[in-house]
Short mmCIF file of C-alpha atoms and ligand atoms in Angstrom, two decimals:
data_model
loop_
_atom_site.label_atom_id
_atom_site.label_comp_id
_atom_site.label_asym_id
_atom_site.label_seq_id
_atom_site.Cartn_x
_atom_site.Cartn_y
_atom_site.Cartn_z
CA UNK A 1 92.02 80.67 126.11
CA UNK A 2 90.77 81.35 129.57
CA UNK A 3 92.95 83.70 131.95
CA UNK A 4 93.05 84.75 135.52
CA UNK A 5 93.62 87.50 136.23
CA UNK A 6 95.58 86.30 139.41
CA UNK A 7 100.08 87.07 140.66
CA UNK A 8 99.63 83.14 140.39
CA UNK A 9 98.20 81.91 137.37
CA UNK A 10 101.39 84.48 135.79
CA UNK A 11 103.99 83.47 137.30
CA UNK A 12 103.00 80.20 136.66
CA UNK A 13 102.39 81.83 133.03
CA UNK A 14 105.97 82.22 132.68
CA UNK A 15 107.49 79.17 134.70
CA UNK A 16 105.96 77.45 131.62
CA UNK A 17 106.92 80.20 128.73
CA UNK A 18 110.31 78.74 126.69
CA UNK A 19 112.02 82.16 126.56
CA UNK A 20 111.52 82.47 130.09
CA UNK A 21 115.96 83.08 130.79
CA UNK A 22 115.01 85.48 127.82
CA UNK A 23 114.64 87.74 130.26
CA UNK A 24 117.55 87.97 131.98
CA UNK A 25 120.35 88.66 129.46
CA UNK A 26 118.90 91.59 128.20
CA UNK A 27 119.33 95.76 130.40
CA UNK A 28 116.59 96.43 131.75
CA UNK A 29 115.55 100.57 133.39
CA UNK A 30 115.36 100.72 136.63
CA UNK A 31 112.26 102.94 139.15
CA UNK A 32 112.25 103.44 142.93
CA UNK A 33 115.05 100.04 142.06
CA UNK A 34 113.56 97.79 140.72
CA UNK A 35 113.38 96.40 136.94
CA UNK A 36 110.60 98.51 134.14
CA UNK A 37 108.00 97.14 133.25
CA UNK A 38 108.97 98.08 129.97
CA UNK A 39 106.14 98.44 126.82
CA UNK A 40 108.36 100.38 124.43
CA UNK A 41 109.63 97.80 122.72
CA UNK A 42 108.42 98.89 120.03
CA UNK A 43 110.82 102.40 120.03
CA UNK A 44 113.44 101.62 120.73
CA UNK A 45 114.39 97.43 122.64
CA UNK A 46 116.06 96.89 125.35
CA UNK A 47 119.53 96.20 125.60
CA UNK A 48 121.04 93.04 125.04
CA UNK A 49 123.72 91.81 127.57
CA UNK A 50 126.03 91.00 125.10
CA UNK A 51 125.92 93.88 122.65
CA UNK A 52 128.50 95.29 124.84
CA UNK A 53 131.56 92.46 124.67
CA UNK A 54 130.50 92.37 120.63
CA UNK A 55 131.48 96.73 120.30
CA UNK A 56 134.42 95.33 122.88
CA UNK A 57 135.86 93.63 119.83
CA UNK A 58 135.79 96.22 118.07
CA UNK A 59 137.20 98.76 120.01
CA UNK A 60 139.95 96.31 120.94
CA UNK A 61 140.31 95.17 117.09
CA UNK A 62 140.82 98.60 116.58
CA UNK A 63 143.84 99.28 119.36
CA UNK A 64 145.43 96.69 118.76
CA UNK A 65 145.15 96.31 115.05
CA UNK A 66 144.23 99.70 113.54
CA UNK A 67 143.99 100.11 110.15
CA UNK A 68 144.87 95.92 109.79
CA UNK A 69 141.31 95.33 111.65
CA UNK A 70 139.90 95.45 107.98
CA UNK A 71 140.72 91.98 106.80
CA UNK A 72 142.78 90.51 110.07
CA UNK A 73 140.00 91.52 112.74
CA UNK A 74 138.36 88.07 113.88
CA UNK A 75 135.20 90.13 112.25
CA UNK A 76 136.77 91.42 109.39
CA UNK A 77 135.75 94.78 108.67
CA UNK A 78 135.19 94.49 105.56
CA UNK A 79 133.29 92.64 104.46
CA UNK A 80 131.04 93.14 108.89
CA UNK A 81 127.73 93.50 107.57
CA UNK A 82 127.77 90.40 104.63
CA UNK A 83 126.90 88.93 108.55
CA UNK A 84 124.12 89.68 108.52
CA UNK A 85 122.31 88.48 105.33
CA UNK A 86 122.15 85.49 106.91
CA UNK A 87 121.09 86.70 110.10
CA UNK A 88 118.65 88.69 109.03
CA UNK A 89 116.29 86.39 105.91
CA UNK A 90 114.53 84.04 108.10
CA UNK A 91 113.58 86.72 110.25
CA UNK A 92 112.37 88.90 107.10
CA UNK A 93 111.20 85.30 105.39
CA UNK A 94 114.31 86.75 102.23
CA UNK A 95 117.27 84.48 100.36
CA UNK A 96 120.47 86.41 101.84
CA UNK A 97 121.35 87.35 98.80
CA UNK A 98 118.19 89.88 98.26
CA UNK A 99 119.50 91.66 101.60
CA UNK A 100 122.18 94.35 102.70
CA UNK A 101 122.10 96.24 105.90
CA UNK A 102 123.39 100.07 105.54
CA UNK A 103 122.41 103.70 107.03
CA UNK A 104 119.25 104.20 108.11
CA UNK A 105 116.24 103.05 107.23
CA UNK A 106 114.23 106.94 105.94
CA UNK A 107 117.47 107.16 103.79
CA UNK A 108 117.45 103.97 102.87
CA UNK A 109 113.98 104.09 100.86
CA UNK A 110 115.20 107.39 99.95
CA UNK A 111 117.24 105.18 97.74
CA UNK A 112 115.26 102.31 97.05
CA UNK A 113 112.61 104.81 95.71
CA UNK A 114 115.93 106.05 93.60
CA UNK A 115 115.34 102.19 92.03
CA UNK A 116 112.42 101.91 92.34
CA UNK A 117 110.54 105.12 91.60
CA UNK A 118 110.51 105.94 88.13
CA UNK A 119 107.66 108.32 86.77
CA UNK A 120 106.68 108.08 83.55
CA UNK A 121 103.57 111.67 81.94
CA UNK A 122 100.78 108.16 81.73
CA UNK A 123 102.55 106.20 85.23
CA UNK A 124 103.75 108.74 88.02
CA UNK A 125 100.78 107.75 91.20
CA UNK A 126 101.80 106.15 94.66
CA UNK A 127 99.77 104.90 97.31
CA UNK A 128 100.39 104.80 100.51
CA UNK A 129 98.50 104.64 103.38
CA UNK A 130 96.51 107.57 105.98
CA UNK A 131 98.47 109.46 108.24
CA UNK A 132 101.32 107.25 107.86
CA UNK A 133 104.14 108.03 110.44
CA UNK A 134 105.63 111.28 109.07
CA UNK A 135 109.21 110.73 108.45
CA UNK A 136 107.83 107.99 104.97
CA UNK A 137 106.06 111.12 104.47
CA UNK A 138 108.36 114.00 104.38
CA UNK A 139 110.39 110.77 102.99
CA UNK A 140 107.42 110.92 99.22
CA UNK A 141 106.86 113.99 99.26
CA UNK A 142 110.31 115.73 98.96
CA UNK A 143 110.73 112.61 96.23
CA UNK A 144 108.34 113.43 94.51
CA UNK A 145 109.38 117.38 93.87
CA UNK A 146 112.19 115.79 93.56
CA UNK A 147 111.16 115.04 89.63
CA UNK A 148 109.42 117.47 89.32
CA UNK A 149 106.16 117.05 90.15
CA UNK A 150 103.48 118.69 93.18
CA UNK A 151 102.89 115.80 95.80
CA UNK A 152 99.67 116.74 95.54
CA UNK A 153 98.50 115.05 92.43
CA UNK A 154 100.99 111.95 93.00
CA UNK A 155 100.20 111.00 95.88
CA UNK A 156 96.55 108.29 96.49
CA UNK A 157 95.79 108.20 100.60
CA UNK A 158 94.14 104.90 101.28
CA UNK A 159 92.62 106.48 104.95
CA UNK A 160 89.90 104.25 106.94
CA UNK A 161 86.32 105.24 107.02
CA UNK A 162 84.36 107.23 109.03
CA UNK A 163 84.53 106.31 112.43
CA UNK A 164 86.63 103.18 112.34
CA UNK A 165 90.16 103.32 113.45
CA UNK A 166 91.50 100.78 110.98
CA UNK A 167 92.59 100.31 107.30
CA UNK A 168 89.48 97.58 105.38
CA UNK A 169 91.29 95.43 102.86
CA UNK A 170 88.92 95.85 100.33
CA UNK A 171 89.73 99.73 100.58
CA UNK A 172 93.04 99.08 99.91
CA UNK A 173 93.27 96.21 97.38
CA UNK A 174 90.07 99.41 95.67
CA UNK A 175 92.28 101.94 95.31
CA UNK A 176 94.92 99.87 93.69
CA UNK A 177 92.61 99.47 90.96
CA UNK A 178 91.21 102.67 91.02
CA UNK A 179 93.76 104.33 90.74
CA UNK A 180 94.89 102.09 87.81
CA UNK A 181 97.42 101.84 85.36
CA UNK A 182 98.75 105.70 86.49
CA UNK A 183 99.93 103.58 89.62
CA UNK A 184 103.89 103.31 90.11
CA UNK A 185 104.28 102.91 93.39
CA UNK A 186 102.27 101.19 96.45
CA UNK A 187 104.55 101.48 99.25
CA UNK A 188 103.28 101.39 102.43
CA UNK A 189 103.45 100.32 106.65
CA UNK A 190 103.79 96.68 107.16
CA UNK A 191 102.53 97.74 110.26
CA UNK A 192 101.56 100.11 111.31
CA UNK A 193 102.50 102.75 113.53
CA UNK A 194 100.36 103.50 115.16
CA UNK A 195 97.47 101.27 115.87
CA UNK A 196 99.46 98.41 115.74
CA UNK A 197 97.21 97.54 112.13
CA UNK A 198 99.10 94.25 110.46
CA UNK A 199 98.63 94.99 106.06
CA UNK A 200 97.99 91.59 104.43
CA UNK A 201 100.68 92.51 102.84
CA UNK A 202 101.67 89.59 100.71
CA UNK A 203 97.20 90.34 99.05
CA UNK A 204 98.33 93.89 98.81
CA UNK A 205 101.87 93.07 96.59
CA UNK A 206 100.02 91.25 94.66
CA UNK A 207 97.50 93.39 93.47
CA UNK A 208 99.45 96.63 93.46
CA UNK A 209 102.51 94.02 91.38
CA UNK A 210 99.03 93.38 88.90
CA UNK A 211 97.97 96.68 88.67
CA UNK A 212 101.54 96.79 86.81
CA UNK A 213 103.08 99.48 89.79
CA UNK A 214 106.11 97.99 92.53
CA UNK A 215 105.65 97.86 95.28
CA UNK A 216 107.63 97.78 98.47
CA UNK A 217 107.07 98.52 103.05
CA UNK A 218 108.20 100.21 105.35
CA UNK A 219 108.49 97.70 108.21
CA UNK A 220 109.71 98.86 110.40
CA UNK A 221 107.33 97.54 112.82
CA UNK A 222 107.65 94.06 111.63
CA UNK A 223 110.76 93.23 111.31
CA UNK A 224 111.88 90.96 114.61
CA UNK A 225 107.90 91.20 114.69
CA UNK A 226 105.63 89.66 112.56
CA UNK A 227 106.04 87.44 110.37
CA UNK A 228 107.74 88.70 106.54
CA UNK A 229 107.89 86.27 103.01
CA UNK A 230 109.03 88.92 101.17
CA UNK A 231 110.61 86.42 98.52
CA UNK A 232 107.73 84.54 97.95
CA UNK A 233 105.10 87.61 98.13
CA UNK A 234 107.34 88.65 95.44
CA UNK A 235 107.75 92.04 97.57
CA UNK A 236 109.99 95.56 94.70
CA UNK A 237 112.00 96.35 97.86
CA UNK A 238 111.50 97.10 101.96
CA UNK A 239 113.61 98.51 104.35
CA UNK A 240 113.39 98.62 107.97
CA UNK A 241 114.91 99.85 110.82
CA UNK A 242 117.16 97.57 114.36
CA UNK A 243 116.08 99.83 116.95
CA UNK A 244 112.63 98.65 118.24
CA UNK A 245 112.07 95.17 117.87
CA UNK A 246 115.69 93.96 117.29
CA UNK A 247 117.74 95.79 120.12
CA UNK A 248 120.56 96.94 118.18
CA UNK A 249 120.44 100.40 119.91
CA UNK A 250 119.56 103.76 119.07
CA UNK A 251 119.53 105.47 115.77
CA UNK A 252 121.12 101.55 114.13
CA UNK A 253 121.81 100.75 110.60
CA UNK A 254 118.83 100.23 108.00
CA UNK A 255 118.28 96.87 106.69
CA UNK A 256 117.01 96.40 103.01
CA UNK A 257 115.66 93.99 100.90
CA UNK A 258 116.29 94.23 97.44
CA UNK A 259 114.48 91.51 95.52
CA UNK A 260 117.03 88.69 94.07
CA UNK A 261 114.80 89.58 90.73
CA UNK A 262 116.66 93.42 89.79
CA UNK A 263 120.39 91.73 90.66
CA UNK A 264 121.92 91.79 87.70
CA UNK A 265 119.73 94.20 85.94
CA UNK A 266 121.98 96.99 84.38
CA UNK A 267 120.12 99.57 83.73
CA UNK A 268 118.27 99.89 87.20
CA UNK A 269 119.17 103.17 88.54
CA UNK A 270 120.95 103.63 91.86
CA UNK A 271 123.50 105.71 93.60
CA UNK A 272 126.29 104.74 93.79
CA UNK A 273 128.80 104.19 95.44
CA UNK A 274 132.93 101.65 96.06
CA UNK A 275 131.24 99.14 99.41
CA UNK A 276 128.50 98.28 96.56
CA UNK A 277 131.16 97.76 94.09
CA UNK A 278 132.26 94.07 92.65
CA UNK A 279 133.55 92.61 96.11
CA UNK A 280 136.62 91.49 94.53
CA UNK A 281 137.82 94.02 92.92
CA UNK A 282 136.45 97.21 95.23
CA UNK A 283 140.89 97.45 96.55
CA UNK A 284 141.96 97.50 92.52
CA UNK A 285 140.30 101.26 92.16
CA UNK A 286 139.08 101.18 89.25
CA UNK A 287 137.30 103.94 87.67
CA UNK A 288 134.29 101.51 85.96
CA UNK A 289 131.57 100.72 88.40
CA UNK A 290 130.43 96.82 89.08
CA UNK A 291 128.17 96.13 91.09
CA UNK A 292 127.87 93.14 93.94
CA UNK A 293 125.19 90.82 92.60
CA UNK A 294 123.27 90.89 95.41
CA UNK A 295 121.74 93.97 97.35
CA UNK A 296 124.46 94.64 98.64
CA UNK A 297 124.94 96.95 95.83
CA UNK A 298 122.39 98.84 96.36
CA UNK A 299 125.66 99.63 99.38
CA UNK A 300 127.55 103.03 98.75
CA UNK A 301 129.92 103.40 101.73
CA UNK A 302 132.62 102.04 104.02
CA UNK A 303 130.34 100.40 107.33
CA UNK A 304 130.31 102.10 110.68
CA UNK A 305 131.43 99.04 111.93
CA UNK A 306 130.86 100.69 115.91
CA UNK A 307 127.76 100.46 115.20
CA UNK A 308 126.64 97.51 113.53
CA UNK A 309 128.05 95.21 116.56
CA UNK A 310 125.25 95.69 118.57
CA UNK A 311 122.60 94.78 115.72
CA UNK A 312 125.45 91.70 114.68
CA UNK A 313 125.15 90.75 118.81
CA UNK A 314 121.10 90.84 119.46
CA UNK A 315 121.43 88.78 115.86
CA UNK A 316 122.65 86.32 118.25
CA UNK A 317 119.84 86.22 120.46
CA UNK A 318 117.29 86.20 117.44
CA UNK A 319 119.16 83.20 116.11
CA UNK A 320 118.72 80.90 118.99
CA UNK A 321 115.27 81.51 119.56
CA UNK A 322 113.96 81.71 116.07
CA UNK A 323 110.70 83.64 114.35
CA UNK A 324 107.93 80.97 114.83
CA UNK A 325 109.28 80.52 119.04
CA UNK A 326 108.96 84.64 119.64
CA UNK A 327 105.79 85.19 118.13
CA UNK A 328 104.60 81.82 119.19
CA UNK A 329 105.08 83.94 122.57
CA UNK A 330 103.73 87.04 121.46
CA UNK A 331 100.50 86.59 120.80
CA UNK A 332 99.86 84.12 123.96
CA UNK A 333 101.22 87.74 126.18
CA UNK A 334 99.49 89.87 124.28
CA UNK A 335 96.59 87.97 124.91
CA UNK A 336 97.36 88.10 127.81
CA UNK A 337 97.61 91.96 128.06
CA UNK A 338 94.11 92.48 126.42
CA UNK A 339 92.10 89.79 128.27
CA UNK A 340 93.81 92.07 132.49
CA UNK A 341 92.66 95.19 130.46
CA UNK A 342 89.31 94.29 129.82
CA UNK A 343 89.47 92.74 133.75
CA UNK A 344 90.95 96.02 135.12
CA UNK A 345 87.21 98.01 132.87
CA UNK A 346 84.65 95.93 134.49
CA UNK A 347 86.31 95.76 137.62
CA UNK A 348 86.77 99.72 137.63
CA UNK A 349 85.15 101.03 134.96
CA UNK A 350 87.96 102.73 132.97
CA UNK A 351 87.35 104.84 130.37
CA UNK A 352 89.16 103.49 127.26
CA UNK A 353 89.51 101.49 123.73
CA UNK A 354 91.96 99.44 122.47
CA UNK A 355 91.75 99.81 118.94
CA UNK A 356 94.05 98.51 117.15
CA UNK A 357 92.20 95.53 115.57
CA UNK A 358 93.20 91.34 115.01
CA UNK A 359 95.20 91.65 112.33
CA UNK A 360 97.96 92.65 115.05
CA UNK A 361 101.23 92.19 116.15
CA UNK A 362 102.53 92.81 119.68
CA UNK A 363 101.36 96.02 120.19
CA UNK A 364 97.87 97.17 121.98
CA UNK A 365 96.87 100.81 120.43
CA UNK A 366 94.33 102.11 123.65
CA UNK A 367 92.22 105.09 123.05
CA UNK A 368 91.73 107.58 126.74
CA UNK A 369 88.61 109.55 126.99
CA UNK A 370 89.17 111.54 129.14
CA UNK A 371 92.30 110.98 131.70
CA UNK A 372 94.82 112.27 128.38
CA UNK A 373 98.38 112.08 129.92
CA UNK A 374 97.89 112.43 133.84
CA UNK A 375 97.33 108.89 132.91
CA UNK A 376 101.46 108.57 130.74
CA UNK A 377 102.72 110.39 133.79
CA UNK A 378 101.82 108.03 136.46
CA UNK A 379 102.66 105.05 135.10
CA UNK A 380 105.67 106.01 134.31
CA UNK A 381 106.44 107.00 138.09
CA UNK A 382 104.78 103.84 139.03
CA UNK A 383 107.10 102.14 136.59
CA UNK A 384 105.61 101.29 134.23
CA UNK A 385 106.68 102.94 130.13
CA UNK A 386 104.59 103.52 127.85
CA UNK A 387 104.75 106.26 125.04
CA UNK A 388 102.46 108.29 123.85
CA UNK A 389 101.03 109.67 120.37
CA UNK A 390 98.74 112.47 120.02
CA UNK A 391 95.56 112.77 119.98
CA UNK A 392 95.40 110.55 123.41
CA UNK A 393 96.81 106.80 122.77
CA UNK A 394 99.00 104.48 124.84
CA UNK A 395 101.11 102.16 123.01
CA UNK A 396 101.61 98.52 124.77
CA UNK A 397 104.60 96.42 122.86
CA UNK A 398 105.23 93.50 125.44
CA UNK A 399 107.81 92.66 123.29
CA UNK A 400 108.36 89.31 123.51
CA UNK A 401 112.40 88.94 123.95
CA UNK A 402 112.08 90.79 127.67
CA UNK A 403 107.86 90.88 129.19
CA UNK A 404 106.92 88.82 131.88
CA UNK A 405 103.44 87.63 132.26
CA UNK A 406 103.85 88.81 135.41
CA UNK A 407 104.60 92.33 134.31
CA UNK A 408 101.11 92.17 132.53
CA UNK A 409 99.23 91.37 135.67
CA UNK A 410 101.34 93.83 137.93
CA UNK A 411 100.41 96.79 135.70
CA UNK A 412 97.22 95.55 136.09
CA UNK A 413 97.90 96.25 139.03
CA UNK A 414 98.93 99.77 138.79
CA UNK A 415 95.92 100.79 136.37
CA UNK A 416 93.52 99.33 138.61
CA UNK A 417 95.83 101.64 141.20
CA UNK A 418 95.24 105.22 138.75
CA UNK A 419 91.77 104.16 137.94
CA UNK A 420 90.85 103.61 141.91
CA UNK A 421 92.61 106.97 142.58
CA UNK A 422 91.01 109.18 140.46
CA UNK A 423 87.18 108.04 140.76
C1 LIG B 501 110.65 104.05 113.55
C2 LIG B 501 110.27 104.46 111.89
C3 LIG B 501 110.93 105.72 110.86
C4 LIG B 501 111.81 105.79 111.70
O1 LIG B 501 113.78 105.56 111.00
P1 LIG B 501 114.76 106.62 111.32
O2 LIG B 501 114.77 106.88 109.13
O3 LIG B 501 115.43 104.89 110.96
O4 LIG B 501 114.84 107.26 112.21
C5 LIG B 501 111.64 105.80 109.77
N1 LIG B 501 109.58 105.29 109.08
C6 LIG B 501 108.64 104.79 110.45
C7 LIG B 501 107.10 104.12 110.19
C8 LIG B 501 108.17 103.79 112.22
O5 LIG B 501 108.22 102.78 113.18
#
């Protein structure tokens, strides 16, 4: 595709964009009275304008119905969480029964490890990527210690090659084969938070399972961003947060996937609570736990309805647009952003490097040779919100729901301004 670095051309791309009207369905922060150019939808998605309505609905039901709201509210609370399964299924490529929404991401990964990390004397190792998101590192190490084992002996990290910024699939597969029968679990980030790389989840899952391990994915940066086929790939379990590409609001609930082959496995270890109990008999308060025949068996407590409301609102947009259209725009806008970065580099000799490989979703990570944090602050002052990751990386994620091609052009102008001024 050949692009042009002009305002007119960018505006033309916007005009042709089938998703162009969605930009007006989100609230934008403003700098100098102008909507910001928002590159941090990979960290906290913007607020969908329908979110408030969904929250207000719950507030009104609570005011007018009080406890009766559990059953009498139009969106009744007692099975409110079940509304997510149908809507999330096409986003992550699962059957509705394989999905549940609860807690937050790290908590859910802990709960899923209770079921899927069961070390024995012979089979106890965990394969993950080096420099995974810190919460994942803490989570896995603490699980290992909980089993009385030493993280140094259990956790095997796949590393990037010297001088490279991405993981090679062949290195990941080789590591799984090398650990072989000792491998109890492969648990990685499907899309790396730092370099934006999309791992070959299908192949890694297949090889992990051939080695006899369980395979789980942290999909924090993948859900709502890249194509997923969790059921078909035979993934054992996965979890994601919803406040990044899924625009559900700060700290909001996490989605979980548990493959259907485990739904009627009676002896699977699990931390249980009343919300996972047979739905029809939940309020009979019987002493014996009867699991729901679905991922809902992993539910523990009654659901935080006020938090879930904006997540449900956001999924309305996903339902309207669908992942294929989002991915199509994503590919185009990310390619345009990459082109703009190259243009700026050629024109003003900016000293930076895109470290995201071609296997990518919405995010481009830009490694700065030299300029450091001043660029980040300069962008912020000029209405461009990016984020900064040590040691020297700025991450740019033009979320296809609400970023425009004109934004990419404008960003290029701001960037050019910076490099011209600083030379
Ligand atoms: C954002 C993110 C988290 C955050 O976890 P919470 O428990 O929701 O705070 C965890 N892991 C990865 C890979 C992430 O990108």
